[in-house]
mmCIF file of the N, C-alpha and C atoms, coordinates in Angstrom:
data_MODEL
# 
_entry.id   MODEL 
# 
loop_
_atom_site.group_PDB 
_atom_site.id 
_atom_site.type_symbol 
_atom_site.label_atom_id 
_atom_site.label_alt_id 
_atom_site.label_comp_id 
_atom_site.label_asym_id 
_atom_site.label_entity_id 
_atom_site.label_seq_id 
_atom_site.pdbx_PDB_ins_code 
_atom_site.Cartn_x 
_atom_site.Cartn_y 
_atom_site.Cartn_z 
_atom_site.occupancy 
_atom_site.B_iso_or_equiv 
_atom_site.pdbx_formal_charge 
_atom_site.auth_seq_id 
_atom_site.auth_comp_id 
_atom_site.auth_asym_id 
_atom_site.auth_atom_id 
_atom_site.pdbx_PDB_model_num 
ATOM 1   N N  . ASP A 1 1  ? 58.581 44.087 102.533 1.00 0.00 ? 1  ASP A N  1 
ATOM 2   C CA . ASP A 1 1  ? 58.935 45.551 103.944 1.00 0.00 ? 1  ASP A CA 1 
ATOM 3   C C  . ASP A 1 1  ? 59.547 46.198 103.487 1.00 0.00 ? 1  ASP A C  1 
ATOM 4   N N  . TRP A 1 2  ? 59.050 47.442 104.195 1.00 0.00 ? 2  TRP A N  1 
ATOM 5   C CA . TRP A 1 2  ? 60.445 48.710 103.937 1.00 0.00 ? 2  TRP A CA 1 
ATOM 6   C C  . TRP A 1 2  ? 61.847 48.355 104.186 1.00 0.00 ? 2  TRP A C  1 
ATOM 7   N N  . SER A 1 3  ? 62.267 48.178 104.855 1.00 0.00 ? 3  SER A N  1 
ATOM 8   C CA . SER A 1 3  ? 63.438 47.518 104.963 1.00 0.00 ? 3  SER A CA 1 
ATOM 9   C C  . SER A 1 3  ? 64.720 47.050 104.041 1.00 0.00 ? 3  SER A C  1 
ATOM 10  N N  . SER A 1 4  ? 63.537 45.842 102.911 1.00 0.00 ? 4  SER A N  1 
ATOM 11  C CA . SER A 1 4  ? 64.305 45.055 102.528 1.00 0.00 ? 4  SER A CA 1 
ATOM 12  C C  . SER A 1 4  ? 64.084 46.005 101.138 1.00 0.00 ? 4  SER A C  1 
ATOM 13  N N  . ASP A 1 5  ? 63.197 46.984 100.764 1.00 0.00 ? 5  ASP A N  1 
ATOM 14  C CA . ASP A 1 5  ? 63.524 48.067 100.054 1.00 0.00 ? 5  ASP A CA 1 
ATOM 15  C C  . ASP A 1 5  ? 64.250 49.051 100.347 1.00 0.00 ? 5  ASP A C  1 
ATOM 16  N N  . VAL A 1 6  ? 64.761 49.467 101.400 1.00 0.00 ? 6  VAL A N  1 
ATOM 17  C CA . VAL A 1 6  ? 66.022 49.993 101.949 1.00 0.00 ? 6  VAL A CA 1 
ATOM 18  C C  . VAL A 1 6  ? 67.198 49.515 101.166 1.00 0.00 ? 6  VAL A C  1 
ATOM 19  N N  . ARG A 1 7  ? 67.380 47.966 101.513 1.00 0.00 ? 7  ARG A N  1 
ATOM 20  C CA . ARG A 1 7  ? 68.372 47.193 101.116 1.00 0.00 ? 7  ARG A CA 1 
ATOM 21  C C  . ARG A 1 7  ? 68.141 47.526 99.709  1.00 0.00 ? 7  ARG A C  1 
ATOM 22  N N  . SER A 1 8  ? 67.629 47.269 98.649  1.00 0.00 ? 8  SER A N  1 
ATOM 23  C CA . SER A 1 8  ? 67.345 46.644 97.306  1.00 0.00 ? 8  SER A CA 1 
ATOM 24  C C  . SER A 1 8  ? 67.295 48.124 96.561  1.00 0.00 ? 8  SER A C  1 
ATOM 25  N N  . SER A 1 9  ? 67.290 49.220 97.152  1.00 0.00 ? 9  SER A N  1 
ATOM 26  C CA . SER A 1 9  ? 67.765 50.419 96.362  1.00 0.00 ? 9  SER A CA 1 
ATOM 27  C C  . SER A 1 9  ? 69.277 51.256 96.563  1.00 0.00 ? 9  SER A C  1 
ATOM 28  N N  . ASP A 1 10 ? 69.076 52.584 95.387  1.00 0.00 ? 10 ASP A N  1 
ATOM 29  C CA . ASP A 1 10 ? 70.613 52.878 95.887  1.00 0.00 ? 10 ASP A CA 1 
ATOM 30  C C  . ASP A 1 10 ? 70.448 53.793 96.030  1.00 0.00 ? 10 ASP A C  1 
ATOM 31  N N  . LEU A 1 11 ? 71.000 54.879 97.229  1.00 0.00 ? 11 LEU A N  1 
ATOM 32  C CA . LEU A 1 11 ? 71.001 55.897 97.384  1.00 0.00 ? 11 LEU A CA 1 
ATOM 33  C C  . LEU A 1 11 ? 71.804 57.087 96.112  1.00 0.00 ? 11 LEU A C  1 
ATOM 34  N N  . ALA A 1 12 ? 70.643 58.031 95.663  1.00 0.00 ? 12 ALA A N  1 
ATOM 35  C CA . ALA A 1 12 ? 70.996 58.946 94.848  1.00 0.00 ? 12 ALA A CA 1 
ATOM 36  C C  . ALA A 1 12 ? 70.970 60.332 95.236  1.00 0.00 ? 12 ALA A C  1 
ATOM 37  N N  . GLN A 1 13 ? 72.481 60.982 95.390  1.00 0.00 ? 13 GLN A N  1 
ATOM 38  C CA . GLN A 1 13 ? 72.640 62.265 96.064  1.00 0.00 ? 13 GLN A CA 1 
ATOM 39  C C  . GLN A 1 13 ? 72.385 62.814 94.859  1.00 0.00 ? 13 GLN A C  1 
ATOM 40  N N  . ILE A 1 14 ? 71.336 63.969 95.169  1.00 0.00 ? 14 ILE A N  1 
ATOM 41  C CA . ILE A 1 14 ? 71.096 64.742 94.010  1.00 0.00 ? 14 ILE A CA 1 
ATOM 42  C C  . ILE A 1 14 ? 71.211 66.585 94.737  1.00 0.00 ? 14 ILE A C  1 
ATOM 43  N N  . GLU A 1 15 ? 72.210 67.131 93.680  1.00 0.00 ? 15 GLU A N  1 
ATOM 44  C CA . GLU A 1 15 ? 72.500 68.304 93.862  1.00 0.00 ? 15 GLU A CA 1 
ATOM 45  C C  . GLU A 1 15 ? 71.533 69.143 93.340  1.00 0.00 ? 15 GLU A C  1 
ATOM 46  N N  . SER A 1 16 ? 71.288 70.106 93.198  1.00 0.00 ? 16 SER A N  1 
ATOM 47  C CA . SER A 1 16 ? 70.183 71.052 92.421  1.00 0.00 ? 16 SER A CA 1 
ATOM 48  C C  . SER A 1 16 ? 70.734 72.383 92.745  1.00 0.00 ? 16 SER A C  1 
ATOM 49  N N  . ALA A 1 17 ? 70.691 73.101 91.599  1.00 0.00 ? 17 ALA A N  1 
ATOM 50  C CA . ALA A 1 17 ? 70.992 74.781 91.510  1.00 0.00 ? 17 ALA A CA 1 
ATOM 51  C C  . ALA A 1 17 ? 69.680 74.940 92.643  1.00 0.00 ? 17 ALA A C  1 
ATOM 52  N N  . PHE A 1 18 ? 68.581 74.742 92.621  1.00 0.00 ? 18 PHE A N  1 
ATOM 53  C CA . PHE A 1 18 ? 67.216 75.554 92.639  1.00 0.00 ? 18 PHE A CA 1 
ATOM 54  C C  . PHE A 1 18 ? 66.396 74.137 93.599  1.00 0.00 ? 18 PHE A C  1 
ATOM 55  N N  . ASP A 1 19 ? 65.505 74.873 94.451  1.00 0.00 ? 19 ASP A N  1 
ATOM 56  C CA . ASP A 1 19 ? 64.768 73.829 95.571  1.00 0.00 ? 19 ASP A CA 1 
ATOM 57  C C  . ASP A 1 19 ? 64.116 73.343 94.006  1.00 0.00 ? 19 ASP A C  1 
ATOM 58  N N  . MET A 1 20 ? 63.712 71.922 94.222  1.00 0.00 ? 20 MET A N  1 
ATOM 59  C CA . MET A 1 20 ? 62.991 71.579 92.971  1.00 0.00 ? 20 MET A CA 1 
ATOM 60  C C  . MET A 1 20 ? 61.447 70.536 93.967  1.00 0.00 ? 20 MET A C  1 
ATOM 61  N N  . ASP A 1 21 ? 60.280 70.843 93.456  1.00 0.00 ? 21 ASP A N  1 
ATOM 62  C CA . ASP A 1 21 ? 58.956 70.595 94.004  1.00 0.00 ? 21 ASP A CA 1 
ATOM 63  C C  . ASP A 1 21 ? 58.809 69.069 93.874  1.00 0.00 ? 21 ASP A C  1 
ATOM 64  N N  . PRO A 1 22 ? 58.205 68.245 94.666  1.00 0.00 ? 22 PRO A N  1 
ATOM 65  C CA . PRO A 1 22 ? 58.117 66.948 94.159  1.00 0.00 ? 22 PRO A CA 1 
ATOM 66  C C  . PRO A 1 22 ? 57.880 66.499 92.944  1.00 0.00 ? 22 PRO A C  1 
ATOM 67  N N  . ALA A 1 23 ? 57.079 67.363 92.125  1.00 0.00 ? 23 ALA A N  1 
ATOM 68  C CA . ALA A 1 23 ? 56.827 66.736 90.961  1.00 0.00 ? 23 ALA A CA 1 
ATOM 69  C C  . ALA A 1 23 ? 58.053 66.518 90.186  1.00 0.00 ? 23 ALA A C  1 
ATOM 70  N N  . GLN A 1 24 ? 59.203 67.722 90.482  1.00 0.00 ? 24 GLN A N  1 
ATOM 71  C CA . GLN A 1 24 ? 60.460 67.675 89.797  1.00 0.00 ? 24 GLN A CA 1 
ATOM 72  C C  . GLN A 1 24 ? 61.137 66.583 90.107  1.00 0.00 ? 24 GLN A C  1 
ATOM 73  N N  . LEU A 1 25 ? 60.444 66.213 91.575  1.00 0.00 ? 25 LEU A N  1 
ATOM 74  C CA . LEU A 1 25 ? 62.045 65.099 92.102  1.00 0.00 ? 25 LEU A CA 1 
ATOM 75  C C  . LEU A 1 25 ? 61.002 64.090 91.382  1.00 0.00 ? 25 LEU A C  1 
ATOM 76  N N  . SER A 1 26 ? 59.860 63.921 91.553  1.00 0.00 ? 26 SER A N  1 
ATOM 77  C CA . SER A 1 26 ? 58.944 62.380 90.730  1.00 0.00 ? 26 SER A CA 1 
ATOM 78  C C  . SER A 1 26 ? 60.019 61.893 89.740  1.00 0.00 ? 26 SER A C  1 
ATOM 79  N N  . ALA A 1 27 ? 59.872 63.069 89.066  1.00 0.00 ? 27 ALA A N  1 
ATOM 80  C CA . ALA A 1 27 ? 60.239 63.105 87.284  1.00 0.00 ? 27 ALA A CA 1 
ATOM 81  C C  . ALA A 1 27 ? 61.766 62.671 87.089  1.00 0.00 ? 27 ALA A C  1 
ATOM 82  N N  . LEU A 1 28 ? 62.487 63.120 88.434  1.00 0.00 ? 28 LEU A N  1 
ATOM 83  C CA . LEU A 1 28 ? 64.400 62.860 88.106  1.00 0.00 ? 28 LEU A CA 1 
ATOM 84  C C  . LEU A 1 28 ? 63.924 61.199 88.764  1.00 0.00 ? 28 LEU A C  1 
ATOM 85  N N  . VAL A 1 29 ? 63.611 60.828 89.313  1.00 0.00 ? 29 VAL A N  1 
ATOM 86  C CA . VAL A 1 29 ? 63.953 60.284 90.198  1.00 0.00 ? 29 VAL A CA 1 
ATOM 87  C C  . VAL A 1 29 ? 63.262 58.056 89.403  1.00 0.00 ? 29 VAL A C  1 
ATOM 88  N N  . ALA A 1 30 ? 62.006 59.091 88.457  1.00 0.00 ? 30 ALA A N  1 
ATOM 89  C CA . ALA A 1 30 ? 61.530 58.237 87.321  1.00 0.00 ? 30 ALA A CA 1 
ATOM 90  C C  . ALA A 1 30 ? 62.713 57.759 86.500  1.00 0.00 ? 30 ALA A C  1 
ATOM 91  N N  . GLY A 1 31 ? 63.326 59.094 86.055  1.00 0.00 ? 31 GLY A N  1 
ATOM 92  C CA . GLY A 1 31 ? 64.124 59.009 84.877  1.00 0.00 ? 31 GLY A CA 1 
ATOM 93  C C  . GLY A 1 31 ? 65.096 58.325 85.247  1.00 0.00 ? 31 GLY A C  1 
ATOM 94  N N  . LEU A 1 32 ? 65.975 58.340 86.450  1.00 0.00 ? 32 LEU A N  1 
ATOM 95  C CA . LEU A 1 32 ? 67.319 57.795 86.809  1.00 0.00 ? 32 LEU A CA 1 
ATOM 96  C C  . LEU A 1 32 ? 66.850 56.263 87.101  1.00 0.00 ? 32 LEU A C  1 
ATOM 97  N N  . GLU A 1 33 ? 65.513 55.601 87.831  1.00 0.00 ? 33 GLU A N  1 
ATOM 98  C CA . GLU A 1 33 ? 65.187 54.170 88.075  1.00 0.00 ? 33 GLU A CA 1 
ATOM 99  C C  . GLU A 1 33 ? 65.523 53.860 86.549  1.00 0.00 ? 33 GLU A C  1 
ATOM 100 N N  . GLN A 1 34 ? 65.241 54.394 85.744  1.00 0.00 ? 34 GLN A N  1 
ATOM 101 C CA . GLN A 1 34 ? 64.634 53.922 84.041  1.00 0.00 ? 34 GLN A CA 1 
ATOM 102 C C  . GLN A 1 34 ? 66.175 53.965 83.254  1.00 0.00 ? 34 GLN A C  1 
ATOM 103 N N  . LYS A 1 35 ? 66.779 54.962 83.786  1.00 0.00 ? 35 LYS A N  1 
ATOM 104 C CA . LYS A 1 35 ? 67.841 54.817 83.382  1.00 0.00 ? 35 LYS A CA 1 
ATOM 105 C C  . LYS A 1 35 ? 69.085 53.458 83.589  1.00 0.00 ? 35 LYS A C  1 
ATOM 106 N N  . LEU A 1 36 ? 69.007 53.333 85.388  1.00 0.00 ? 36 LEU A N  1 
ATOM 107 C CA . LEU A 1 36 ? 69.799 52.505 86.022  1.00 0.00 ? 36 LEU A CA 1 
ATOM 108 C C  . LEU A 1 36 ? 69.459 51.462 85.795  1.00 0.00 ? 36 LEU A C  1 
ATOM 109 N N  . HIS A 1 37 ? 68.265 50.893 85.594  1.00 0.00 ? 37 HIS A N  1 
ATOM 110 C CA . HIS A 1 37 ? 67.141 49.823 85.729  1.00 0.00 ? 37 HIS A CA 1 
ATOM 111 C C  . HIS A 1 37 ? 67.364 49.146 87.392  1.00 0.00 ? 37 HIS A C  1 
ATOM 112 N N  . ARG A 1 38 ? 67.182 50.223 88.225  1.00 0.00 ? 38 ARG A N  1 
ATOM 113 C CA . ARG A 1 38 ? 67.344 49.867 89.869  1.00 0.00 ? 38 ARG A CA 1 
ATOM 114 C C  . ARG A 1 38 ? 66.537 50.949 90.906  1.00 0.00 ? 38 ARG A C  1 
ATOM 115 N N  . LYS A 1 39 ? 65.973 50.786 91.464  1.00 0.00 ? 39 LYS A N  1 
ATOM 116 C CA . LYS A 1 39 ? 65.340 51.559 92.672  1.00 0.00 ? 39 LYS A CA 1 
ATOM 117 C C  . LYS A 1 39 ? 66.701 52.520 92.819  1.00 0.00 ? 39 LYS A C  1 
ATOM 118 N N  . VAL A 1 40 ? 66.044 53.800 93.355  1.00 0.00 ? 40 VAL A N  1 
ATOM 119 C CA . VAL A 1 40 ? 66.930 54.944 93.736  1.00 0.00 ? 40 VAL A CA 1 
ATOM 120 C C  . VAL A 1 40 ? 66.136 55.336 94.972  1.00 0.00 ? 40 VAL A C  1 
ATOM 121 N N  . ARG A 1 41 ? 66.993 55.721 96.153  1.00 0.00 ? 41 ARG A N  1 
ATOM 122 C CA . ARG A 1 41 ? 66.643 56.630 96.876  1.00 0.00 ? 41 ARG A CA 1 
ATOM 123 C C  . ARG A 1 41 ? 66.627 58.269 97.007  1.00 0.00 ? 41 ARG A C  1 
ATOM 124 N N  . PRO A 1 42 ? 65.837 59.350 97.184  1.00 0.00 ? 42 PRO A N  1 
ATOM 125 C CA . PRO A 1 42 ? 66.997 60.523 96.307  1.00 0.00 ? 42 PRO A CA 1 
ATOM 126 C C  . PRO A 1 42 ? 67.180 61.400 97.926  1.00 0.00 ? 42 PRO A C  1 
ATOM 127 N N  . SER A 1 43 ? 68.817 61.469 98.242  1.00 0.00 ? 43 SER A N  1 
ATOM 128 C CA . SER A 1 43 ? 68.938 62.661 98.988  1.00 0.00 ? 43 SER A CA 1 
ATOM 129 C C  . SER A 1 43 ? 69.305 64.099 98.237  1.00 0.00 ? 43 SER A C  1 
ATOM 130 N N  . VAL A 1 44 ? 68.165 64.816 98.304  1.00 0.00 ? 44 VAL A N  1 
ATOM 131 C CA . VAL A 1 44 ? 68.656 66.401 97.272  1.00 0.00 ? 44 VAL A CA 1 
ATOM 132 C C  . VAL A 1 44 ? 69.339 67.319 98.747  1.00 0.00 ? 44 VAL A C  1 
ATOM 133 N N  . ARG A 1 45 ? 69.906 68.195 97.651  1.00 0.00 ? 45 ARG A N  1 
ATOM 134 C CA . ARG A 1 45 ? 70.461 69.199 98.279  1.00 0.00 ? 45 ARG A CA 1 
ATOM 135 C C  . ARG A 1 45 ? 70.601 70.447 97.422  1.00 0.00 ? 45 ARG A C  1 
ATOM 136 N N  . VAL A 1 46 ? 70.246 71.618 97.511  1.00 0.00 ? 46 VAL A N  1 
ATOM 137 C CA . VAL A 1 46 ? 70.792 72.758 96.870  1.00 0.00 ? 46 VAL A CA 1 
ATOM 138 C C  . VAL A 1 46 ? 72.121 73.404 96.599  1.00 0.00 ? 46 VAL A C  1 
ATOM 139 N N  . ASN A 1 47 ? 72.386 73.651 95.399  1.00 0.00 ? 47 ASN A N  1 
ATOM 140 C CA . ASN A 1 47 ? 74.154 74.076 95.299  1.00 0.00 ? 47 ASN A CA 1 
ATOM 141 C C  . ASN A 1 47 ? 74.402 74.991 94.634  1.00 0.00 ? 47 ASN A C  1 
ATOM 142 N N  . LYS A 1 48 ? 73.502 76.621 95.155  1.00 0.00 ? 48 LYS A N  1 
ATOM 143 C CA . LYS A 1 48 ? 73.512 77.651 94.067  1.00 0.00 ? 48 LYS A CA 1 
ATOM 144 C C  . LYS A 1 48 ? 74.632 77.457 92.594  1.00 0.00 ? 48 LYS A C  1 
ATOM 145 N N  . ASP A 1 49 ? 75.990 76.811 93.474  1.00 0.00 ? 49 ASP A N  1 
ATOM 146 C CA . ASP A 1 49 ? 77.156 77.369 92.470  1.00 0.00 ? 49 ASP A CA 1 
ATOM 147 C C  . ASP A 1 49 ? 76.836 76.337 91.152  1.00 0.00 ? 49 ASP A C  1 
ATOM 148 N N  . LEU A 1 50 ? 75.946 75.375 91.154  1.00 0.00 ? 50 LEU A N  1 
ATOM 149 C CA . LEU A 1 50 ? 75.843 74.834 89.977  1.00 0.00 ? 50 LEU A CA 1 
ATOM 150 C C  . LEU A 1 50 ? 75.160 75.393 89.066  1.00 0.00 ? 50 LEU A C  1 
ATOM 151 N N  . ILE A 1 51 ? 74.631 77.053 89.145  1.00 0.00 ? 51 ILE A N  1 
ATOM 152 C CA . ILE A 1 51 ? 74.046 77.398 87.882  1.00 0.00 ? 51 ILE A CA 1 
ATOM 153 C C  . ILE A 1 51 ? 72.701 77.510 87.911  1.00 0.00 ? 51 ILE A C  1 
ATOM 154 N N  . GLY A 1 52 ? 72.738 76.291 87.406  1.00 0.00 ? 52 GLY A N  1 
ATOM 155 C CA . GLY A 1 52 ? 71.138 75.816 87.233  1.00 0.00 ? 52 GLY A CA 1 
ATOM 156 C C  . GLY A 1 52 ? 71.675 74.342 86.426  1.00 0.00 ? 52 GLY A C  1 
ATOM 157 N N  . GLY A 1 53 ? 70.515 73.225 86.285  1.00 0.00 ? 53 GLY A N  1 
ATOM 158 C CA . GLY A 1 53 ? 70.762 71.838 86.295  1.00 0.00 ? 53 GLY A CA 1 
ATOM 159 C C  . GLY A 1 53 ? 70.638 71.245 87.752  1.00 0.00 ? 53 GLY A C  1 
ATOM 160 N N  . VAL A 1 54 ? 70.957 70.068 87.742  1.00 0.00 ? 54 VAL A N  1 
ATOM 161 C CA . VAL A 1 54 ? 71.234 69.129 88.478  1.00 0.00 ? 54 VAL A CA 1 
ATOM 162 C C  . VAL A 1 54 ? 72.864 68.364 88.473  1.00 0.00 ? 54 VAL A C  1 
ATOM 163 N N  . CYS A 1 55 ? 73.201 67.805 89.109  1.00 0.00 ? 55 CYS A N  1 
ATOM 164 C CA . CYS A 1 55 ? 74.335 66.803 89.267  1.00 0.00 ? 55 CYS A CA 1 
ATOM 165 C C  . CYS A 1 55 ? 74.124 65.185 90.334  1.00 0.00 ? 55 CYS A C  1 
ATOM 166 N N  . VAL A 1 56 ? 74.090 64.345 89.636  1.00 0.00 ? 56 VAL A N  1 
ATOM 167 C CA . VAL A 1 56 ? 73.400 63.116 90.128  1.00 0.00 ? 56 VAL A CA 1 
ATOM 168 C C  . VAL A 1 56 ? 74.677 62.286 90.888  1.00 0.00 ? 56 VAL A C  1 
ATOM 169 N N  . THR A 1 57 ? 74.738 62.024 91.347  1.00 0.00 ? 57 THR A N  1 
ATOM 170 C CA . THR A 1 57 ? 75.622 60.671 91.854  1.00 0.00 ? 57 THR A CA 1 
ATOM 171 C C  . THR A 1 57 ? 74.837 59.229 92.649  1.00 0.00 ? 57 THR A C  1 
ATOM 172 N N  . VAL A 1 58 ? 75.686 58.441 92.264  1.00 0.00 ? 58 VAL A N  1 
ATOM 173 C CA . VAL A 1 58 ? 74.396 57.136 92.342  1.00 0.00 ? 58 VAL A CA 1 
ATOM 174 C C  . VAL A 1 58 ? 75.632 55.957 92.367  1.00 0.00 ? 58 VAL A C  1 
ATOM 175 N N  . GLY A 1 59 ? 76.337 55.632 93.663  1.00 0.00 ? 59 GLY A N  1 
ATOM 176 C CA . GLY A 1 59 ? 77.565 54.679 93.659  1.00 0.00 ? 59 GLY A CA 1 
ATOM 177 C C  . GLY A 1 59 ? 78.543 55.387 92.633  1.00 0.00 ? 59 GLY A C  1 
ATOM 178 N N  . ASP A 1 60 ? 79.061 55.272 92.432  1.00 0.00 ? 60 ASP A N  1 
ATOM 179 C CA . ASP A 1 60 ? 80.293 55.476 91.626  1.00 0.00 ? 60 ASP A CA 1 
ATOM 180 C C  . ASP A 1 60 ? 80.288 56.334 90.203  1.00 0.00 ? 60 ASP A C  1 
ATOM 181 N N  . GLN A 1 61 ? 78.550 56.054 89.939  1.00 0.00 ? 61 GLN A N  1 
ATOM 182 C CA . GLN A 1 61 ? 78.570 56.923 88.791  1.00 0.00 ? 61 GLN A CA 1 
ATOM 183 C C  . GLN A 1 61 ? 77.817 58.361 88.787  1.00 0.00 ? 61 GLN A C  1 
ATOM 184 N N  . VAL A 1 62 ? 78.854 58.925 87.905  1.00 0.00 ? 62 VAL A N  1 
ATOM 185 C CA . VAL A 1 62 ? 78.130 60.557 88.034  1.00 0.00 ? 62 VAL A CA 1 
ATOM 186 C C  . VAL A 1 62 ? 77.402 60.915 87.252  1.00 0.00 ? 62 VAL A C  1 
ATOM 187 N N  . MET A 1 63 ? 76.150 61.977 87.430  1.00 0.00 ? 63 MET A N  1 
ATOM 188 C CA . MET A 1 63 ? 75.519 61.925 85.885  1.00 0.00 ? 63 MET A CA 1 
ATOM 189 C C  . MET A 1 63 ? 75.716 63.800 86.133  1.00 0.00 ? 63 MET A C  1 
ATOM 190 N N  . ASP A 1 64 ? 76.087 64.196 85.519  1.00 0.00 ? 64 ASP A N  1 
ATOM 191 C CA . ASP A 1 64 ? 76.329 65.941 85.722  1.00 0.00 ? 64 ASP A CA 1 
ATOM 192 C C  . ASP A 1 64 ? 75.885 66.900 84.361  1.00 0.00 ? 64 ASP A C  1 
ATOM 193 N N  . GLY A 1 65 ? 74.358 67.492 84.885  1.00 0.00 ? 65 GLY A N  1 
ATOM 194 C CA . GLY A 1 65 ? 73.748 68.059 83.881  1.00 0.00 ? 65 GLY A CA 1 
ATOM 195 C C  . GLY A 1 65 ? 73.593 69.327 84.932  1.00 0.00 ? 65 GLY A C  1 
ATOM 196 N N  . SER A 1 66 ? 74.803 70.011 85.162  1.00 0.00 ? 66 SER A N  1 
ATOM 197 C CA . SER A 1 66 ? 74.555 71.431 85.997  1.00 0.00 ? 66 SER A CA 1 
ATOM 198 C C  . SER A 1 66 ? 74.781 72.640 84.668  1.00 0.00 ? 66 SER A C  1 
ATOM 199 N N  . VAL A 1 67 ? 74.664 73.296 84.536  1.00 0.00 ? 67 VAL A N  1 
ATOM 200 C CA . VAL A 1 67 ? 75.367 74.590 83.661  1.00 0.00 ? 67 VAL A CA 1 
ATOM 201 C C  . VAL A 1 67 ? 77.050 74.539 84.226  1.00 0.00 ? 67 VAL A C  1 
ATOM 202 N N  . ARG A 1 68 ? 77.166 74.720 85.404  1.00 0.00 ? 68 ARG A N  1 
ATOM 203 C CA . ARG A 1 68 ? 78.511 74.656 85.555  1.00 0.00 ? 68 ARG A CA 1 
ATOM 204 C C  . ARG A 1 68 ? 79.458 73.437 85.275  1.00 0.00 ? 68 ARG A C  1 
ATOM 205 N N  . GLY A 1 69 ? 79.160 72.083 84.884  1.00 0.00 ? 69 GLY A N  1 
ATOM 206 C CA . GLY A 1 69 ? 79.219 71.563 84.414  1.00 0.00 ? 69 GLY A CA 1 
ATOM 207 C C  . GLY A 1 69 ? 80.124 71.583 82.786  1.00 0.00 ? 69 GLY A C  1 
ATOM 208 N N  . LYS A 1 70 ? 78.361 71.970 82.503  1.00 0.00 ? 70 LYS A N  1 
ATOM 209 C CA . LYS A 1 70 ? 78.970 72.098 80.783  1.00 0.00 ? 70 LYS A CA 1 
ATOM 210 C C  . LYS A 1 70 ? 80.056 73.059 80.570  1.00 0.00 ? 70 LYS A C  1 
ATOM 211 N N  . LEU A 1 71 ? 79.906 74.307 81.651  1.00 0.00 ? 71 LEU A N  1 
ATOM 212 C CA . LEU A 1 71 ? 80.819 75.224 81.039  1.00 0.00 ? 71 LEU A CA 1 
ATOM 213 C C  . LEU A 1 71 ? 82.369 74.761 81.230  1.00 0.00 ? 71 LEU A C  1 
ATOM 214 N N  . ALA A 1 72 ? 82.630 73.968 82.070  1.00 0.00 ? 72 ALA A N  1 
ATOM 215 C CA . ALA A 1 72 ? 83.879 73.274 82.493  1.00 0.00 ? 72 ALA A CA 1 
ATOM 216 C C  . ALA A 1 72 ? 84.190 72.897 81.587  1.00 0.00 ? 72 ALA A C  1 
ATOM 217 N N  . THR A 1 73 ? 83.272 71.214 81.109  1.00 0.00 ? 73 THR A N  1 
ATOM 218 C CA . THR A 1 73 ? 83.315 70.900 79.514  1.00 0.00 ? 73 THR A CA 1 
ATOM 219 C C  . THR A 1 73 ? 83.871 71.727 78.532  1.00 0.00 ? 73 THR A C  1 
ATOM 220 N N  . MET A 1 74 ? 83.477 72.780 78.741  1.00 0.00 ? 74 MET A N  1 
ATOM 221 C CA . MET A 1 74 ? 83.564 74.078 77.028  1.00 0.00 ? 74 MET A CA 1 
ATOM 222 C C  . MET A 1 74 ? 84.374 74.198 77.378  1.00 0.00 ? 74 MET A C  1 
ATOM 223 N N  . ALA A 1 75 ? 84.766 74.779 77.821  1.00 0.00 ? 75 ALA A N  1 
ATOM 224 C CA . ALA A 1 75 ? 86.490 75.219 78.380  1.00 0.00 ? 75 ALA A CA 1 
ATOM 225 C C  . ALA A 1 75 ? 87.666 74.551 78.390  1.00 0.00 ? 75 ALA A C  1 
ATOM 226 N N  . ALA A 1 76 ? 87.225 73.375 78.610  1.00 0.00 ? 76 ALA A N  1 
ATOM 227 C CA . ALA A 1 76 ? 88.296 71.709 78.759  1.00 0.00 ? 76 ALA A CA 1 
ATOM 228 C C  . ALA A 1 76 ? 88.638 71.918 77.022  1.00 0.00 ? 76 ALA A C  1 
ATOM 229 N N  . ARG A 1 77 ? 87.118 71.900 76.460  1.00 0.00 ? 77 ARG A N  1 
ATOM 230 C CA . ARG A 1 77 ? 87.694 71.492 75.037  1.00 0.00 ? 77 ARG A CA 1 
ATOM 231 C C  . ARG A 1 77 ? 88.636 72.585 74.437  1.00 0.00 ? 77 ARG A C  1 
ATOM 232 N N  . LEU A 1 78 ? 88.169 74.093 74.565  1.00 0.00 ? 78 LEU A N  1 
ATOM 233 C CA . LEU A 1 78 ? 88.316 75.418 74.351  1.00 0.00 ? 78 LEU A CA 1 
ATOM 234 C C  . LEU A 1 78 ? 90.065 75.232 74.226  1.00 0.00 ? 78 LEU A C  1 
ATOM 235 N N  . ALA A 1 79 ? 90.581 74.583 75.697  1.00 0.00 ? 79 ALA A N  1 
ATOM 236 C CA . ALA A 1 79 ? 91.787 75.014 76.276  1.00 0.00 ? 79 ALA A CA 1 
ATOM 237 C C  . ALA A 1 79 ? 92.772 73.589 75.140  1.00 0.00 ? 79 ALA A C  1 
ATOM 238 N N  . ASP A 1 80 ? 91.714 72.455 74.785  1.00 0.00 ? 80 ASP A N  1 
ATOM 239 C CA . ASP A 1 80 ? 92.748 71.552 73.836  1.00 0.00 ? 80 ASP A CA 1 
ATOM 240 C C  . ASP A 1 80 ? 92.747 72.348 72.624  1.00 0.00 ? 80 ASP A C  1 
ATOM 241 N N  . ALA A 1 81 ? 91.678 73.073 72.484  1.00 0.00 ? 81 ALA A N  1 
ATOM 242 C CA . ALA A 1 81 ? 91.533 73.146 70.840  1.00 0.00 ? 81 ALA A CA 1 
ATOM 243 C C  . ALA A 1 81 ? 93.254 73.864 70.415  1.00 0.00 ? 81 ALA A C  1 
# 
């Protein structure tokens, strides 16, 4: 039943730089479920500060595929060089 499905899935907090259409969201959720080996319930919000891409948080796991995240990583590497 629905209540057992909710308990057996994890909340996936998805921040996207732009609105996602249903097909994009479905593909992202399918990829997350395959990677995490469990069901996820998406909660989506638009965050224009990301510049592009998405940032996903599931429990204590953060997957940052945003342009902002990539720029921050490059800046840190340059600062260490």
